[in-house]
Short mmCIF file of C-alpha atoms and ligand atoms in Angstrom, two decimals:
data_model
loop_
_atom_site.label_atom_id
_atom_site.label_comp_id
_atom_site.label_asym_id
_atom_site.label_seq_id
_atom_site.Cartn_x
_atom_site.Cartn_y
_atom_site.Cartn_z
CA UNK A 1 -0.31 0.03 0.03
CA UNK A 2 2.74 3.05 1.15
CA UNK A 3 5.91 0.50 0.79
CA UNK A 4 5.72 0.12 4.77
CA UNK A 5 6.41 -3.61 5.90
CA UNK A 6 3.98 -4.58 8.36
CA UNK A 7 2.58 -7.45 9.86
CA UNK A 8 -1.08 -7.81 9.64
CA UNK A 9 -2.80 -8.41 12.73
CA UNK A 10 -6.72 -9.92 12.87
CA UNK A 11 -8.90 -7.19 15.07
CA UNK A 12 -9.59 -9.51 17.54
CA UNK A 13 -6.25 -9.95 18.17
CA UNK A 14 -5.44 -6.23 17.82
CA UNK A 15 -5.17 -5.89 21.69
CA UNK A 16 -1.95 -7.18 21.73
CA UNK A 17 -0.35 -4.34 20.30
CA UNK A 18 -0.96 -2.65 22.78
CA UNK A 19 0.47 -5.21 25.46
CA UNK A 20 2.67 -5.46 27.75
CA UNK A 21 -0.40 -4.14 29.96
CA UNK A 22 0.74 -3.45 33.62
CA UNK A 23 -0.69 -6.37 35.61
CA UNK A 24 -3.28 -5.83 38.75
CA UNK A 25 -4.45 -8.21 40.88
CA UNK A 26 -7.94 -7.41 41.96
CA UNK A 27 -9.18 -8.67 45.41
CA UNK A 28 -13.61 -8.40 46.20
CA UNK A 29 -15.48 -10.77 48.21
CA UNK A 30 -18.94 -12.11 47.95
CA UNK A 31 -22.08 -11.36 50.08
CA UNK A 32 -21.35 -14.84 51.77
CA UNK A 33 -17.63 -12.65 53.07
CA UNK A 34 -15.62 -15.42 51.14
CA UNK A 35 -12.84 -13.10 49.44
CA UNK A 36 -10.99 -13.84 45.64
CA UNK A 37 -8.37 -12.61 43.75
CA UNK A 38 -8.63 -11.93 39.74
CA UNK A 39 -5.84 -11.20 37.09
CA UNK A 40 -6.50 -8.38 35.29
CA UNK A 41 -3.92 -6.48 32.42
CA UNK A 42 -6.64 -4.60 31.41
CA UNK A 43 -6.98 -2.02 34.12
CA UNK A 44 -6.80 2.22 34.24
CA UNK A 45 -6.92 5.74 35.83
CA UNK A 46 -9.92 7.59 34.34
CA UNK A 47 -9.98 10.29 36.54
CA UNK A 48 -8.30 12.20 38.72
CA UNK A 49 -11.44 14.25 40.29
CA UNK A 50 -13.17 12.21 41.32
CA UNK A 51 -10.39 9.44 41.82
CA UNK A 52 -11.49 6.49 39.49
CA UNK A 53 -10.11 3.78 37.99
CA UNK A 54 -11.19 1.73 35.50
CA UNK A 55 -11.20 -2.39 35.27
CA UNK A 56 -12.53 -4.77 32.89
CA UNK A 57 -13.62 -8.16 33.87
CA UNK A 58 -15.92 -10.59 31.26
CA UNK A 59 -18.82 -11.51 32.70
CA UNK A 60 -18.24 -14.65 32.58
CA UNK A 61 -15.32 -14.54 35.55
CA UNK A 62 -16.66 -15.20 39.18
CA UNK A 63 -14.96 -11.56 40.37
CA UNK A 64 -17.32 -10.10 37.83
CA UNK A 65 -20.45 -11.35 40.08
CA UNK A 66 -18.50 -10.44 43.31
CA UNK A 67 -17.47 -6.64 42.51
CA UNK A 68 -21.66 -6.94 41.16
CA UNK A 69 -22.81 -8.23 44.18
CA UNK A 70 -20.70 -6.50 46.83
CA UNK A 71 -20.00 -3.28 44.82
CA UNK A 72 -16.45 -2.55 46.14
CA UNK A 73 -13.14 -4.30 44.99
CA UNK A 74 -9.24 -3.67 45.80
CA UNK A 75 -6.40 -2.80 42.85
CA UNK A 76 -3.33 -4.17 44.38
CA UNK A 77 0.10 -3.67 42.62
CA UNK A 78 2.27 -6.93 42.53
CA UNK A 79 6.07 -7.86 41.83
CA UNK A 80 7.94 -10.15 40.18
CA UNK A 81 8.37 -11.68 43.69
CA UNK A 82 5.07 -12.75 43.29
CA UNK A 83 4.28 -13.54 39.54
CA UNK A 84 3.91 -17.50 39.84
CA UNK A 85 0.44 -16.34 42.43
CA UNK A 86 0.24 -13.56 39.89
CA UNK A 87 -0.35 -16.40 37.00
CA UNK A 88 -2.03 -18.90 38.81
CA UNK A 89 -4.79 -15.77 40.13
CA UNK A 90 -5.42 -15.31 36.60
CA UNK A 91 -5.94 -19.06 34.89
CA UNK A 92 -8.01 -20.53 38.01
CA UNK A 93 -11.76 -19.09 39.10
CA UNK A 94 -12.41 -19.19 42.37
CA UNK A 95 -15.76 -20.31 42.67
CA UNK A 96 -15.61 -22.52 44.91
CA UNK A 97 -12.12 -22.87 46.03
CA UNK A 98 -9.95 -20.10 47.87
CA UNK A 99 -7.36 -18.70 45.91
CA UNK A 100 -6.00 -17.24 48.91
CA UNK A 101 -5.19 -20.41 50.71
CA UNK A 102 -3.99 -21.81 47.32
CA UNK A 103 -1.35 -19.39 46.67
CA UNK A 104 -0.45 -18.33 50.18
CA UNK A 105 -1.10 -14.73 49.16
CA UNK A 106 -1.80 -13.30 52.74
CA UNK A 107 -5.56 -11.21 53.31
CA UNK A 108 -4.96 -8.52 55.05
CA UNK A 109 -8.08 -6.10 56.59
CA UNK A 110 -8.62 -2.85 54.12
CA UNK A 111 -9.40 0.61 55.62
CA UNK A 112 -12.86 1.47 54.08
CA UNK A 113 -13.97 -1.76 52.30
CA UNK A 114 -14.59 -5.32 52.63
CA UNK A 115 -12.36 -7.07 50.15
CA UNK A 116 -9.16 -7.32 51.77
CA UNK A 117 -6.06 -6.23 50.48
CA UNK A 118 -3.55 -8.40 49.40
CA UNK A 119 -0.10 -8.19 51.80
CA UNK A 120 2.42 -9.09 49.24
CA UNK A 121 1.53 -6.31 46.79
CA UNK A 122 3.49 -2.70 46.90
CA UNK A 123 0.44 -1.02 46.70
CA UNK A 124 -3.53 -0.70 47.31
CA UNK A 125 -6.13 1.16 45.79
CA UNK A 126 -9.54 0.49 47.75
CA UNK A 127 -12.67 1.33 45.43
CA UNK A 128 -15.92 1.89 45.32
CA UNK A 129 -18.08 1.02 42.62
CA UNK A 130 -19.00 4.39 40.74
CA UNK A 131 -20.55 3.05 37.10
CA UNK A 132 -19.92 0.25 35.32
CA UNK A 133 -20.54 -0.19 31.06
CA UNK A 134 -20.51 -3.75 29.25
CA UNK A 135 -18.52 -3.36 26.41
CA UNK A 136 -18.51 -5.87 23.90
CA UNK A 137 -17.47 -9.19 25.76
CA UNK A 138 -16.50 -7.12 28.77
CA UNK A 139 -17.55 -5.13 31.69
CA UNK A 140 -15.86 -1.69 32.52
CA UNK A 141 -16.59 -1.47 36.33
CA UNK A 142 -15.03 1.92 37.23
CA UNK A 143 -13.74 2.64 41.25
CA UNK A 144 -14.13 5.71 43.15
CA UNK A 145 -10.38 5.42 45.09
CA UNK A 146 -11.62 5.87 48.84
CA UNK A 147 -8.02 5.22 50.00
CA UNK A 148 -4.50 4.31 48.45
CA UNK A 149 -1.26 3.69 50.28
CA UNK A 150 2.22 2.20 48.90
CA UNK A 151 5.05 0.40 50.82
CA UNK A 152 6.94 3.23 51.83
CA UNK A 153 10.38 1.26 51.24
CA UNK A 154 9.27 1.20 47.37
CA UNK A 155 7.43 4.47 46.52
CA UNK A 156 7.97 8.17 47.34
CA UNK A 157 6.33 11.29 46.49
CA UNK A 158 7.39 11.14 42.88
CA UNK A 159 6.78 7.56 42.00
CA UNK A 160 7.86 3.81 42.29
CA UNK A 161 11.12 3.01 43.43
CA UNK A 162 11.77 0.83 39.87
CA UNK A 163 14.91 -1.05 41.70
CA UNK A 164 12.84 -2.22 44.13
CA UNK A 165 8.98 -3.10 42.69
CA UNK A 166 9.91 -4.74 40.40
CA UNK A 167 6.29 -4.37 37.94
CA UNK A 168 4.94 -7.12 35.92
CA UNK A 169 3.43 -6.48 32.46
CA UNK A 170 1.72 -9.10 30.77
CA UNK A 171 3.18 -9.32 26.43
CA UNK A 172 0.17 -11.69 26.25
CA UNK A 173 -0.29 -15.50 27.05
CA UNK A 174 2.08 -16.89 29.71
CA UNK A 175 5.19 -14.04 28.77
CA UNK A 176 5.84 -11.33 31.40
CA UNK A 177 8.35 -8.10 31.52
CA UNK A 178 9.18 -5.99 34.04
CA UNK A 179 11.50 -2.84 33.87
CA UNK A 180 15.00 -2.17 33.60
CA UNK A 181 14.99 1.02 36.05
CA UNK A 182 16.75 3.56 33.50
CA UNK A 183 14.46 7.02 33.40
CA UNK A 184 14.17 9.01 30.26
CA UNK A 185 12.95 12.77 30.59
CA UNK A 186 12.14 14.27 27.11
CA UNK A 187 12.70 17.87 26.03
CA UNK A 188 9.84 19.91 25.78
C1 FMN B 1 -2.22 -12.20 33.03
C2 FMN B 1 -3.24 -11.97 32.99
C3 FMN B 1 -4.39 -10.68 32.77
C4 FMN B 1 -5.70 -11.00 32.54
N1 FMN B 1 -5.96 -9.99 32.36
C5 FMN B 1 -7.89 -10.26 32.38
C6 FMN B 1 -8.88 -9.11 32.33
O1 FMN B 1 -7.95 -7.95 31.61
N2 FMN B 1 -9.87 -8.96 31.93
C7 FMN B 1 -10.23 -10.07 32.19
O2 FMN B 1 -11.79 -10.27 32.47
N3 FMN B 1 -9.76 -12.03 32.50
C8 FMN B 1 -8.56 -10.94 32.61
N4 FMN B 1 -7.74 -12.27 32.56
C9 FMN B 1 -8.36 -13.49 32.94
C10 FMN B 1 -8.63 -14.20 34.33
O3 FMN B 1 -7.65 -13.55 35.41
C11 FMN B 1 -8.97 -15.40 34.86
O4 FMN B 1 -10.17 -16.00 33.73
C12 FMN B 1 -9.02 -15.34 36.16
O5 FMN B 1 -8.90 -17.11 36.34
C13 FMN B 1 -10.57 -15.71 36.66
O6 FMN B 1 -11.44 -15.68 37.93
P1 FMN B 1 -12.31 -15.89 38.98
O7 FMN B 1 -13.12 -16.68 38.11
O8 FMN B 1 -11.74 -15.93 39.84
O9 FMN B 1 -12.60 -14.31 38.69
C14 FMN B 1 -6.08 -12.27 32.79
C15 FMN B 1 -5.36 -13.52 33.61
C16 FMN B 1 -3.82 -13.53 32.97
C17 FMN B 1 -3.04 -14.23 33.57
#
């Protein structure tokens, strides 16, 4: 066409072109009080005031029902130290099982919401459901951030210390990457 040498990607696979995506662990809880964890690559901040984050979850996921039920969730930030547990929570459904027990991840009480935070993660955003949108075969749950905090040793006022917090980025399938901590500052 224009002489540019490209690889064609089918529209249903086009999402792979915006990966790697920062991977998060969402903790949620049912009305019965049983907590669950789901791994998500599709999550993003979407407003500063009010502070909102959006997560995209397919309706067949157990966590989808739990968030609908109790209208709260926590966005937990995992690091490479818990890569195996992060992948496990993204491959096994929590319906009828306990992913906290199976992975060894530790639930700790949150400050303002019912779902527990995940102790082994380096940061936590406690959210109350603000709104939700059907989007094709996923639902976007928008959470209002009620509380947010990070481990002191890996977060300063300017952001994460990437030497200490090896974030998990999902390339696709069972492939992940982390950042080599080299900071670039563009010229204005
Ligand atoms: C790295 C990774 C990223 C994922 N991202 C998403 C996502 O953004 N949205 C989604 O609905 N499922 C995603 N999944 C799949 C769910 O995590 C998976 O189906 C999980 O077992 C659902 O758990 P649940 O049934 O206990 O809620 C991802 C899985 C992996 C491994």
